């Protein structure tokens, strides 16, 4: 990237999110950290503007939205602002849902369909590199100074306290991690990470999920989702009549 007549090198993570910028000498210029759904947690130099945001989308500072091809994404809600233009052909039963609610392992560059990140090296996930880029520990490093950018970001990550996952795998009692999409009408299935109540047609009626520490605010605690014609709705507080908490609590 060239800015003000100077050349800079960019380091991305597995989903294409910009994490670090260095100058031609390998000096750190900017470091950015996001939560799993794209909310900026820290930015070492907000005045050094870079158009590329979460997952490679174009960030709009005025609205706080991120543009991906056909749709805008709202990181605060963890959802698209419009329905999927290709409907259920996009592969998600929630037409407003972002990357099957798994933005760590999926990306959607066009706002149409989630794509799984392929490959794995040293615990890092890989995406297809751009010409002249290098892949180190799962980050795409553009240019010869990319490795320095990666080292800066990696050292910073290692010095950041890791959150313990609230989603234990549970014991080997044949309990599903998540209930199947269709079930016995009127029944409830309690999984390890999600519980689900089915409607009269056997389709999902209400889900209750484990907290997602890196997700939108409402999803960082015990929460439920109601299903409707457009798929799974946004998170809300649990209420009487909802499925029980997942066994992973």
Coordinates of N, CA and C in Angstrom, one line a residue:
X1 N 0.8 -1.2 0.0 CA 0.0 0.0 0.0 C 0.9 1.2 0.0
X2 N 0.5 2.2 -0.8 CA 1.3 3.5 -0.9 C 0.4 4.6 -0.3
X3 N 1.0 5.4 0.6 CA 0.2 6.4 1.3 C 1.2 7.6 1.5
X4 N 0.8 8.8 1.1 CA 1.7 9.9 1.2 C 3.0 9.7 0.6
X5 N 3.1 9.0 -0.5 CA 4.4 8.7 -1.2 C 5.2 7.7 -0.5
X6 N 4.8 7.1 0.6 CA 5.5 6.1 1.3 C 4.9 4.7 1.1
X7 N 5.7 3.7 1.1 CA 5.2 2.3 0.9 C 5.0 1.7 2.3
X8 N 3.9 1.0 2.4 CA 3.6 0.3 3.7 C 3.2 -1.2 3.4
X9 N 3.4 -2.0 4.3 CA 3.1 -3.5 4.2 C 2.0 -3.9 5.2
X10 N 1.1 -4.7 4.7 CA -0.1 -5.0 5.5 C -0.1 -6.5 5.9
X11 N -0.5 -6.8 7.1 CA -0.6 -8.2 7.6 C -2.0 -8.5 7.9
X12 N -2.5 -9.6 7.4 CA -3.9 -10.0 7.6 C -4.0 -11.3 8.3
X13 N -5.2 -11.6 9.0 CA -5.4 -12.9 9.6 C -6.1 -13.8 8.7
X14 N -6.6 -14.9 9.2 CA -7.1 -16.0 8.3 C -8.4 -15.6 7.6
X15 N -9.1 -14.7 8.0 CA -10.3 -14.3 7.3 C -10.2 -13.0 6.5
X16 N -8.9 -12.5 6.4 CA -8.6 -11.3 5.6 C -8.8 -10.0 6.4
X17 N -8.8 -10.1 7.7 CA -8.9 -8.8 8.5 C -7.5 -8.2 8.7
X18 N -7.3 -6.9 8.4 CA -6.1 -6.3 8.6 C -5.7 -6.2 10.1
X19 N -4.5 -6.7 10.4 CA -4.1 -6.7 11.8 C -2.9 -5.8 12.1
X20 N -2.0 -5.6 11.1 CA -0.8 -4.8 11.4 C -0.3 -4.1 10.1
X21 N 0.3 -2.9 10.3 CA 0.9 -2.2 9.2 C 2.3 -1.8 9.6
X22 N 3.3 -2.1 8.6 CA 4.7 -1.6 8.9 C 5.1 -0.8 7.8
X23 N 6.2 0.0 8.0 CA 6.7 0.8 6.9 C 7.8 0.0 6.2
X24 N 8.5 0.6 5.2 CA 9.4 -0.2 4.4 C 10.6 -0.8 5.2
X25 N 10.8 -0.2 6.4 CA 11.9 -0.7 7.2 C 11.5 -1.7 8.2
X26 N 10.2 -2.0 8.2 CA 9.7 -3.0 9.1 C 9.3 -2.5 10.5
X27 N 9.2 -1.1 10.6 CA 8.8 -0.5 11.9 C 7.2 -0.5 12.0
X28 N 6.7 -0.8 13.1 CA 5.3 -0.9 13.3 C 4.7 0.5 13.2
X29 N 3.6 0.6 12.4 CA 2.9 1.8 12.2 C 1.5 1.8 12.8
X30 N 0.9 0.6 12.7 CA -0.5 0.5 13.2 C -0.7 -0.9 13.5
X31 N -1.5 -1.1 14.6 CA -1.9 -2.5 15.1 C -3.4 -2.4 15.4
X32 N -4.2 -3.3 15.0 CA -5.6 -3.3 15.2 C -6.1 -4.6 15.7
X33 N -6.9 -4.6 16.7 CA -7.5 -5.9 17.3 C -9.0 -5.8 17.2
X34 N -9.6 -6.9 16.8 CA -11.0 -7.0 16.7 C -11.6 -8.1 17.5
X35 N -12.9 -8.1 17.9 CA -13.5 -9.3 18.4 C -13.9 -10.1 17.3
X36 N -14.5 -11.3 17.6 CA -14.7 -12.3 16.5 C -15.7 -11.7 15.5
X37 N -16.6 -10.8 15.8 CA -17.6 -10.3 14.9 C -17.2 -9.0 14.3
X38 N -16.0 -8.5 14.5 CA -15.5 -7.3 13.8 C -15.6 -6.0 14.5
X39 N -15.9 -6.0 15.8 CA -15.8 -4.7 16.5 C -14.4 -4.4 16.9
X40 N -14.0 -3.2 16.6 CA -12.6 -2.8 17.0 C -12.4 -2.7 18.5
X41 N -11.5 -3.5 19.0 CA -11.1 -3.5 20.4 C -10.0 -2.5 20.7
X42 N -9.0 -2.5 19.9 CA -7.9 -1.5 20.1 C -7.4 -1.1 18.7
X43 N -6.9 0.1 18.6 CA -6.3 0.6 17.4 C -5.2 1.5 17.8
X44 N -3.9 1.1 17.5 CA -2.8 1.8 18.0 C -2.6 3.2 17.4
X45 N -3.2 3.5 16.2 CA -3.1 4.8 15.6 C -4.4 5.0 14.8
X46 N -5.4 5.5 15.4 CA -6.7 5.7 14.6 C -6.5 6.8 13.5
X47 N -5.5 7.7 13.6 CA -5.4 8.7 12.7 C -4.7 8.2 11.4
X48 N -4.1 7.0 11.5 CA -3.5 6.4 10.3 C -4.6 5.6 9.6
X49 N -5.4 6.2 8.7 CA -6.5 5.6 8.2 C -6.2 4.5 7.1
X50 N -6.8 3.4 7.2 CA -6.7 2.3 6.2 C -8.1 1.9 5.8
X51 N -8.4 1.9 4.5 CA -9.8 1.6 4.1 C -10.3 0.2 4.4
X52 N -9.3 -0.7 4.5 CA -9.6 -2.1 4.7 C -10.0 -2.4 6.1
X53 N -11.1 -3.1 6.3 CA -11.5 -3.3 7.7 C -11.7 -4.8 8.0
X54 N -12.6 -5.2 8.8 CA -12.8 -6.5 9.2 C -13.1 -7.4 8.0
X55 N -12.4 -8.6 8.0 CA -12.6 -9.6 6.9 C -12.4 -9.0 5.5
X56 N -11.6 -8.0 5.4 CA -11.3 -7.4 4.1 C -12.4 -6.5 3.5
X57 N -13.4 -6.2 4.3 CA -14.5 -5.3 3.8 C -14.0 -3.8 3.9
X58 N -14.8 -3.0 3.3 CA -14.5 -1.5 3.3 C -15.3 -0.9 4.4
X59 N -14.6 -0.3 5.4 CA -15.2 0.3 6.6 C -15.7 1.7 6.3
X60 N -16.9 2.0 6.7 CA -17.5 3.3 6.6 C -17.5 4.0 8.0
X61 N -16.6 4.9 8.3 CA -16.5 5.5 9.6 C -17.7 6.3 10.0
X62 N -18.5 6.8 9.1 CA -19.7 7.6 9.4 C -20.8 6.7 9.9
X63 N -21.0 5.5 9.4 CA -22.1 4.6 9.8 C -21.6 3.5 10.7
X64 N -20.3 3.2 10.7 CA -19.8 2.1 11.4 C -20.1 0.7 10.8
X65 N -20.6 0.8 9.5 CA -20.9 -0.4 8.8 C -19.7 -0.8 7.9
X66 N -19.7 -2.1 7.5 CA -18.6 -2.6 6.6 C -19.2 -3.1 5.4
X67 N -18.7 -2.7 4.2 CA -19.3 -3.1 2.9 C -18.6 -4.3 2.4
X68 N -19.4 -5.3 2.0 CA -19.0 -6.5 1.4 C -19.8 -6.7 0.1
X69 N -19.4 -6.2 -1.0 CA -20.0 -6.5 -2.3 C -21.5 -6.0 -2.3
X70 N -22.4 -7.0 -2.1 CA -23.8 -6.7 -2.2 C -24.5 -6.2 -0.9
X71 N -23.8 -6.3 0.2 CA -24.5 -6.0 1.4 C -23.6 -5.3 2.4
X72 N -24.2 -4.5 3.4 CA -23.5 -3.9 4.5 C -23.6 -4.8 5.7
X73 N -22.5 -4.9 6.5 CA -22.5 -5.7 7.7 C -22.3 -4.8 8.9
X74 N -23.1 -5.1 9.9 CA -23.1 -4.3 11.2 C -22.4 -5.1 12.2
X75 N -21.1 -4.8 12.6 CA -20.4 -5.6 13.5 C -21.0 -5.5 14.9
X76 N -21.6 -4.4 15.3 CA -22.2 -4.3 16.6 C -23.3 -5.3 16.8
X77 N -24.1 -5.6 15.8 CA -25.2 -6.5 15.8 C -24.7 -7.9 15.4
X78 N -23.6 -8.0 14.7 CA -23.1 -9.3 14.2 C -24.0 -9.8 13.1
X79 N -24.6 -8.9 12.4 CA -25.6 -9.3 11.3 C -25.5 -8.4 10.1
X80 N -26.0 -8.9 9.0 CA -26.1 -8.1 7.8 C -27.3 -7.1 8.0
X81 N -27.3 -6.0 7.3 CA -28.3 -5.0 7.4 C -29.5 -5.3 6.4
X82 N -29.3 -6.2 5.5 CA -30.3 -6.6 4.5 C -30.3 -8.1 4.3
X83 N -31.4 -8.6 3.8 CA -31.5 -10.0 3.5 C -30.5 -10.4 2.4
X84 N -30.2 -11.7 2.4 CA -29.3 -12.3 1.4 C -30.0 -12.1 0.1
X85 N -29.3 -11.4 -0.9 CA -30.0 -11.3 -2.2 C -30.3 -12.6 -2.9
X86 N -29.6 -13.6 -2.6 CA -29.9 -14.9 -3.3 C -30.7 -15.8 -2.4
X87 N -31.3 -15.3 -1.3 CA -32.1 -16.0 -0.4 C -31.5 -17.2 0.3
X88 N -32.2 -18.3 0.4 CA -31.7 -19.5 1.1 C -30.6 -20.2 0.3
X89 N -30.5 -19.8 -1.0 CA -29.4 -20.4 -1.8 C -28.0 -20.0 -1.3
X90 N -28.0 -19.0 -0.4 CA -26.7 -18.6 0.2 C -26.3 -19.6 1.3
X91 N -27.1 -20.6 1.6 CA -26.7 -21.7 2.5 C -27.0 -21.4 4.0
X92 N -27.6 -20.3 4.3 CA -27.9 -20.0 5.7 C -29.5 -19.9 5.9
X93 N -30.0 -20.5 6.9 CA -31.4 -20.4 7.2 C -31.8 -19.0 7.7
X94 N -30.8 -18.3 8.2 CA -31.0 -16.9 8.7 C -30.5 -16.0 7.6
X95 N -31.4 -15.3 7.0 CA -31.1 -14.5 5.8 C -30.3 -13.2 6.2
X96 N -30.3 -12.9 7.5 CA -29.5 -11.8 8.0 C -28.3 -12.2 8.7
X97 N -28.1 -13.5 8.9 CA -27.0 -14.1 9.7 C -25.7 -13.9 9.0
X98 N -24.6 -13.7 9.7 CA -23.3 -13.5 9.1 C -22.5 -14.8 9.3
X99 N -22.1 -15.4 8.2 CA -21.1 -16.5 8.2 C -21.5 -17.6 9.1
X100 N -22.8 -18.0 9.1 CA -23.3 -19.1 9.9 C -23.0 -18.9 11.4
X101 N -22.9 -17.7 11.8 CA -22.6 -17.3 13.2 C -21.2 -17.9 13.6
X102 N -20.3 -18.1 12.7 CA -18.9 -18.6 12.9 C -17.9 -17.7 12.1
X103 N -17.7 -16.5 12.5 CA -16.9 -15.6 11.7 C -15.4 -15.9 11.8
X104 N -15.0 -16.8 12.7 CA -13.6 -17.2 12.8 C -13.2 -18.2 11.7
X105 N -14.1 -19.1 11.3 CA -13.8 -20.1 10.3 C -14.5 -19.9 9.0
X106 N -15.3 -18.9 8.8 CA -16.0 -18.6 7.6 C -15.8 -17.1 7.2
X107 N -15.9 -16.8 5.9 CA -15.8 -15.4 5.4 C -16.9 -15.3 4.3
X108 N -17.2 -14.1 4.0 CA -18.2 -13.8 2.9 C -17.8 -12.5 2.3
X109 N -17.0 -12.5 1.2 CA -16.5 -11.3 0.6 C -17.5 -10.6 -0.2
X110 N -18.6 -11.3 -0.6 CA -19.6 -10.6 -1.5 C -20.9 -10.4 -0.9
X111 N -21.1 -10.8 0.4 CA -22.4 -10.7 1.0 C -23.4 -11.6 0.4
X112 N -23.0 -12.7 -0.1 CA -23.9 -13.7 -0.7 C -23.9 -15.1 -0.1
X113 N -22.7 -15.6 0.2 CA -22.6 -17.0 0.6 C -21.3 -17.1 1.5
X114 N -21.4 -17.8 2.6 CA -20.2 -18.0 3.5 C -19.3 -19.0 2.9
X115 N -18.0 -18.8 3.0 CA -17.0 -19.7 2.5 C -16.1 -20.2 3.6
X116 N -15.9 -21.5 3.8 CA -15.0 -22.0 4.8 C -13.6 -21.7 4.5
X117 N -12.8 -21.3 5.5 CA -11.4 -21.1 5.4 C -10.7 -22.5 5.3
X118 N -9.9 -22.7 4.3 CA -9.3 -24.0 4.1 C -7.9 -24.1 4.6
X119 N -7.4 -25.3 5.0 CA -6.0 -25.5 5.3 C -5.7 -25.2 6.7
X120 N -4.6 -25.7 7.2 CA -4.2 -25.4 8.6 C -2.7 -25.6 8.7
X121 N -2.0 -24.6 9.2 CA -0.5 -24.7 9.5 C -0.2 -24.1 10.8
X122 N 0.3 -24.9 11.7 CA 0.7 -24.4 13.0 C -0.4 -23.8 13.8
X123 N -1.6 -24.4 13.7 CA -2.7 -23.8 14.4 C -3.4 -22.6 13.8
X124 N -2.8 -22.1 12.7 CA -3.3 -20.9 12.0 C -4.1 -21.4 10.8
X125 N -5.2 -20.7 10.4 CA -5.9 -21.0 9.2 C -5.4 -20.2 8.1
X126 N -5.5 -20.8 6.9 CA -4.9 -20.2 5.7 C -6.0 -19.7 4.7
X127 N -5.8 -18.7 4.0 CA -6.6 -18.3 2.9 C -5.7 -18.1 1.7
X128 N -6.2 -18.1 0.5 CA -5.4 -18.0 -0.7 C -4.6 -16.7 -0.7
X129 N -3.3 -16.7 -0.9 CA -2.5 -15.5 -0.8 C -2.6 -14.7 -2.1
X130 N -2.3 -13.4 -2.0 CA -2.2 -12.6 -3.1 C -0.8 -12.7 -3.7
X131 N -0.6 -12.4 -5.0 CA 0.7 -12.5 -5.6 C 1.8 -11.8 -4.8
X132 N 2.9 -12.4 -4.6 CA 4.0 -11.8 -3.8 C 3.9 -11.8 -2.3
X133 N 2.8 -12.4 -1.8 CA 2.6 -12.5 -0.4 C 3.2 -13.7 0.2
X134 N 3.4 -13.7 1.5 CA 3.8 -14.9 2.2 C 2.8 -15.3 3.3
X135 N 2.8 -16.6 3.6 CA 1.9 -17.0 4.7 C 2.8 -17.5 5.8
X136 N 2.6 -16.9 7.0 CA 3.3 -17.3 8.2 C 2.4 -17.4 9.3
X137 N 2.3 -18.7 9.9 CA 1.4 -18.9 11.0 C 0.0 -18.5 10.7
X138 N -0.5 -18.6 9.5 CA -1.9 -18.4 9.2 C -2.2 -17.0 8.8
X139 N -1.2 -16.1 8.7 CA -1.5 -14.7 8.3 C -0.9 -14.5 6.9
X140 N -1.6 -13.7 6.1 CA -1.2 -13.4 4.7 C -0.3 -12.1 4.9
X141 N 0.9 -12.2 4.5 CA 1.9 -11.1 4.6 C 2.2 -10.6 3.3
X142 N 1.8 -9.3 3.0 CA 2.1 -8.7 1.7 C 3.5 -8.1 1.6
X143 N 4.4 -8.5 0.8 CA 5.6 -7.9 0.6 C 6.7 -8.4 1.5
X144 N 7.9 -8.0 1.3 CA 9.1 -8.5 2.0 C 9.1 -8.1 3.5
X145 N 8.5 -7.0 3.8 CA 8.4 -6.5 5.2 C 7.3 -7.1 5.9
X146 N 6.5 -8.0 5.3 CA 5.3 -8.6 5.9 C 5.7 -9.4 7.1
X147 N 6.8 -10.1 7.1 CA 7.1 -11.0 8.3 C 7.3 -10.1 9.5
X148 N 7.9 -8.9 9.4 CA 8.0 -8.1 10.5 C 6.7 -7.7 11.1
X149 N 5.7 -7.4 10.1 CA 4.4 -7.0 10.6 C 3.7 -8.2 11.3
X150 N 3.9 -9.4 10.8 CA 3.3 -10.5 11.5 C 3.9 -10.7 12.9
X151 N 5.3 -10.6 13.0 CA 5.9 -10.7 14.3 C 5.3 -9.7 15.3
X152 N 5.2 -8.5 14.9 CA 4.6 -7.5 15.8 C 3.2 -7.9 16.3
X153 N 2.4 -8.3 15.3 CA 1.0 -8.7 15.7 C 1.0 -9.9 16.6
X154 N 1.9 -10.9 16.2 CA 1.9 -12.1 17.0 C 2.4 -11.9 18.4
X155 N 3.4 -11.1 18.6 CA 3.9 -10.8 19.9 C 2.8 -10.0 20.8
X156 N 2.1 -9.1 20.1 CA 1.1 -8.4 20.8 C 0.0 -9.3 21.2
X157 N -0.4 -10.3 20.3 CA -1.4 -11.3 20.7 C -1.0 -12.1 21.8
X158 N 0.2 -12.6 21.9 CA 0.7 -13.4 22.9 C 0.7 -12.7 24.3
X159 N 0.8 -11.4 24.3 CA 0.8 -10.7 25.5 C -0.6 -10.2 25.9
X160 N -1.6 -10.6 25.1 CA -3.0 -10.3 25.5 C -3.6 -11.5 26.2
X161 N -4.3 -11.3 27.3 CA -4.9 -12.3 28.0 C -5.9 -13.0 27.2
X162 N -5.9 -14.4 27.1 CA -6.8 -15.1 26.3 C -8.1 -15.4 27.1
X163 N -9.2 -15.3 26.5 CA -10.5 -15.7 27.2 C -10.7 -17.2 27.1
X164 N -11.1 -17.8 28.2 CA -11.3 -19.2 28.2 C -12.7 -19.5 27.6
X165 N -12.7 -20.4 26.7 CA -13.9 -20.8 26.0 C -15.0 -21.2 26.9
X166 N -16.2 -20.7 26.8 CA -17.3 -21.2 27.6 C -18.1 -22.4 27.0
X167 N -17.5 -23.0 26.0 CA -18.1 -24.1 25.2 C -17.4 -25.4 25.4
X168 N -17.4 -26.0 26.6 CA -16.8 -27.3 26.7 C -17.4 -28.4 25.9
X169 N -16.6 -29.4 25.5 CA -17.2 -30.4 24.7 C -18.1 -31.4 25.4
X170 N -18.0 -31.4 26.8 CA -18.9 -32.3 27.5 C -18.4 -33.7 27.6
X171 N -19.1 -34.6 28.3 CA -18.7 -36.0 28.4 C -19.2 -36.7 27.2
X172 N -18.8 -38.0 27.1 CA -19.1 -38.8 25.9 C -20.5 -39.5 26.2
X173 N -21.6 -38.8 26.3 CA -22.9 -39.4 26.6 C -23.8 -39.3 25.4
X174 N -23.2 -39.1 24.2 CA -24.0 -39.1 22.9 C -24.9 -37.8 22.8
X175 N -24.7 -36.9 23.7 CA -25.4 -35.6 23.6 C -24.9 -34.8 22.4
X176 N -25.8 -34.4 21.5 CA -25.3 -33.6 20.4 C -24.8 -32.3 20.8
X177 N -23.8 -31.8 20.0 CA -23.2 -30.4 20.3 C -24.3 -29.4 20.1
X178 N -25.0 -29.6 18.9 CA -26.2 -28.7 18.6 C -27.3 -29.6 18.1
X179 N -28.5 -29.3 18.4 CA -29.6 -30.1 17.9 C -29.7 -30.1 16.4
X180 N -30.4 -31.2 15.8 CA -30.6 -31.2 14.4 C -31.5 -30.0 13.9
X181 N -31.5 -29.7 12.7 CA -32.4 -28.6 12.2 C -33.8 -29.0 12.3
X182 N -34.2 -30.2 12.0 CA -35.6 -30.6 12.1 C -35.7 -31.7 13.2
X183 N -36.9 -31.6 13.9 CA -37.1 -32.5 15.1 C -38.5 -32.9 15.2
X184 N -38.8 -33.6 16.2 CA -40.2 -34.0 16.5 C -41.0 -32.8 16.9
X185 N -42.2 -32.6 16.2 CA -43.0 -31.4 16.5 C -43.3 -31.2 18.0
X186 N -43.1 -30.0 18.5 CA -43.4 -29.7 19.9 C -42.3 -30.2 20.9
X187 N -41.3 -30.8 20.4 CA -40.2 -31.4 21.3 C -39.1 -30.4 21.6
X188 N -38.3 -30.7 22.5 CA -37.1 -29.9 22.9 C -35.9 -30.8 23.0
X189 N -34.8 -30.4 22.4 CA -33.6 -31.1 22.4 C -32.5 -30.2 23.1
X190 N -31.9 -30.8 24.1 CA -30.8 -30.1 24.9 C -29.5 -30.6 24.4
X191 N -28.7 -29.7 23.8 CA -27.4 -30.0 23.3 C -26.3 -29.5 24.2
X192 N -25.1 -29.7 23.9 CA -24.0 -29.2 24.7 C -23.7 -27.7 24.6
X193 N -24.0 -27.2 23.4 CA -23.7 -25.8 23.1 C -25.0 -25.0 22.8
X194 N -26.1 -25.8 22.5 CA -27.3 -25.2 22.1 C -28.5 -26.1 22.4
X195 N -29.6 -25.5 22.9 CA -30.8 -26.2 23.1 C -31.9 -25.6 22.1
X196 N -32.8 -26.5 21.7 CA -33.8 -26.1 20.6 C -35.2 -26.6 20.9
X197 N -36.2 -25.8 20.7 CA -37.6 -26.2 20.8 C -38.1 -26.2 19.3
X198 N -38.8 -27.2 19.0 CA -39.4 -27.3 17.6 C -40.9 -26.9 17.6
X199 N -41.3 -26.3 16.5 CA -42.7 -25.9 16.4 C -43.6 -27.1 15.9
X200 N -44.8 -26.8 15.6 CA -45.7 -27.9 15.1 C -45.3 -28.5 13.8
X201 N -44.5 -27.8 13.0 CA -44.1 -28.3 11.7 C -42.7 -29.1 11.8
X202 N -42.2 -29.2 13.1 CA -40.9 -29.8 13.3 C -39.7 -29.0 12.9
X203 N -39.9 -27.7 12.6 CA -38.8 -26.8 12.3 C -38.5 -26.0 13.6
X204 N -37.3 -25.4 13.7 CA -36.9 -24.7 14.9 C -37.9 -23.6 15.2
X205 N -38.2 -23.5 16.5 CA -39.0 -22.4 17.0 C -38.2 -21.4 17.9
X206 N -37.4 -22.0 18.8 CA -36.6 -21.1 19.7 C -35.3 -21.9 20.0
X207 N -34.2 -21.2 19.9 CA -32.9 -21.7 20.3 C -32.4 -21.0 21.6
X208 N -31.6 -21.7 22.4 CA -31.0 -21.1 23.5 C -29.5 -21.5 23.5
X209 N -28.6 -20.5 23.4 CA -27.2 -20.8 23.2 C -26.3 -20.5 24.3
X210 N -25.1 -21.1 24.3 CA -24.1 -20.7 25.2 C -23.6 -19.3 24.9
X211 N -23.0 -18.6 25.9 CA -22.5 -17.2 25.5 C -21.3 -17.3 24.5
X212 N -21.2 -16.3 23.7 CA -20.2 -16.2 22.7 C -19.3 -15.0 23.2
X213 N -18.1 -15.2 23.8 CA -17.4 -14.1 24.4 C -16.9 -13.1 23.3
X214 N -16.7 -13.5 22.1 CA -16.3 -12.5 21.1 C -17.4 -12.0 20.2
X215 N -18.6 -12.4 20.5 CA -19.8 -12.0 19.7 C -20.4 -10.7 20.0
X216 N -21.5 -10.3 19.4 CA -22.2 -9.1 19.8 C -22.6 -9.1 21.2
X217 N -22.8 -7.9 21.8 CA -23.0 -7.8 23.2 C -24.1 -8.7 23.8
X218 N -25.2 -8.8 23.1 CA -26.3 -9.6 23.6 C -26.0 -11.1 23.6
X219 N -25.0 -11.5 22.8 CA -24.7 -12.9 22.7 C -23.5 -13.3 23.7
X220 N -23.0 -12.3 24.5 CA -21.9 -12.6 25.4 C -22.4 -13.2 26.7
X221 N -23.7 -13.4 26.8 CA -24.3 -14.0 28.0 C -25.4 -15.0 27.6
X222 N -26.0 -15.6 28.5 CA -27.1 -16.6 28.2 C -28.1 -15.9 27.4
X223 N -28.5 -16.4 26.2 CA -29.4 -15.8 25.3 C -30.2 -16.7 24.5
X224 N -31.3 -16.3 23.9 CA -32.2 -17.1 23.1 C -32.4 -16.4 21.7
X225 N -32.8 -17.2 20.7 CA -33.1 -16.7 19.4 C -34.5 -17.3 19.0
X226 N -35.4 -16.5 18.5 CA -36.6 -17.0 17.9 C -36.5 -17.1 16.4
X227 N -37.1 -18.2 15.9 CA -37.1 -18.4 14.5 C -38.4 -17.9 13.8
X228 N -38.3 -17.4 12.6 CA -39.4 -16.9 11.8 C -39.2 -17.2 10.3
X229 N -40.1 -16.6 9.5 CA -40.0 -16.8 8.1 C -38.6 -16.5 7.4
X230 N -37.9 -15.5 8.0 CA -36.6 -15.1 7.5 C -35.5 -15.8 8.1
X231 N -35.8 -16.8 8.9 CA -34.7 -17.6 9.6 C -34.6 -17.2 11.1
X232 N -33.4 -17.4 11.6 CA -33.1 -17.1 13.0 C -33.0 -15.7 13.3
X233 N -33.8 -15.2 14.3 CA -33.8 -13.8 14.7 C -32.6 -13.4 15.6
X234 N -32.5 -12.2 15.9 CA -31.4 -11.7 16.8 C -31.5 -12.2 18.2
X235 N -30.4 -12.1 18.9 CA -30.4 -12.6 20.3 C -31.3 -11.8 21.2
X236 N -31.8 -12.4 22.2 CA -32.6 -11.7 23.3 C -32.4 -12.4 24.6
X237 N -32.9 -11.8 25.7 CA -32.8 -12.4 27.0 C -33.8 -13.6 27.0
X238 N -33.4 -14.7 27.7 CA -34.3 -15.9 27.9 C -35.5 -15.5 28.7
X239 N -36.6 -16.2 28.4 CA -37.8 -15.9 29.1 C -38.5 -17.3 29.4
X240 N -39.5 -17.3 30.3 CA -40.2 -18.6 30.5 C -40.8 -19.2 29.3
X241 N -40.6 -20.5 29.1 CA -41.1 -21.2 28.0 C -40.0 -21.5 27.0
X242 N -38.8 -20.8 27.2 CA -37.7 -21.1 26.3 C -37.1 -22.5 26.6
X243 N -36.3 -23.0 25.7 CA -35.6 -24.3 26.0 C -34.7 -24.1 27.2
X244 N -34.3 -25.2 27.9 CA -33.4 -25.1 29.0 C -32.0 -24.7 28.5
X245 N -31.1 -24.3 29.5 CA -29.8 -23.9 29.1 C -29.1 -25.2 28.5
X246 N -28.2 -25.0 27.6 CA -27.4 -26.1 27.1 C -26.6 -26.8 28.2
X247 N -26.3 -28.0 28.0 CA -25.6 -28.8 29.0 C -24.1 -28.3 29.2
X248 N -23.6 -27.4 28.3 CA -22.3 -26.9 28.5 C -22.2 -25.8 29.5
X249 N -23.3 -25.3 30.1 CA -23.3 -24.3 31.1 C -22.7 -24.9 32.4

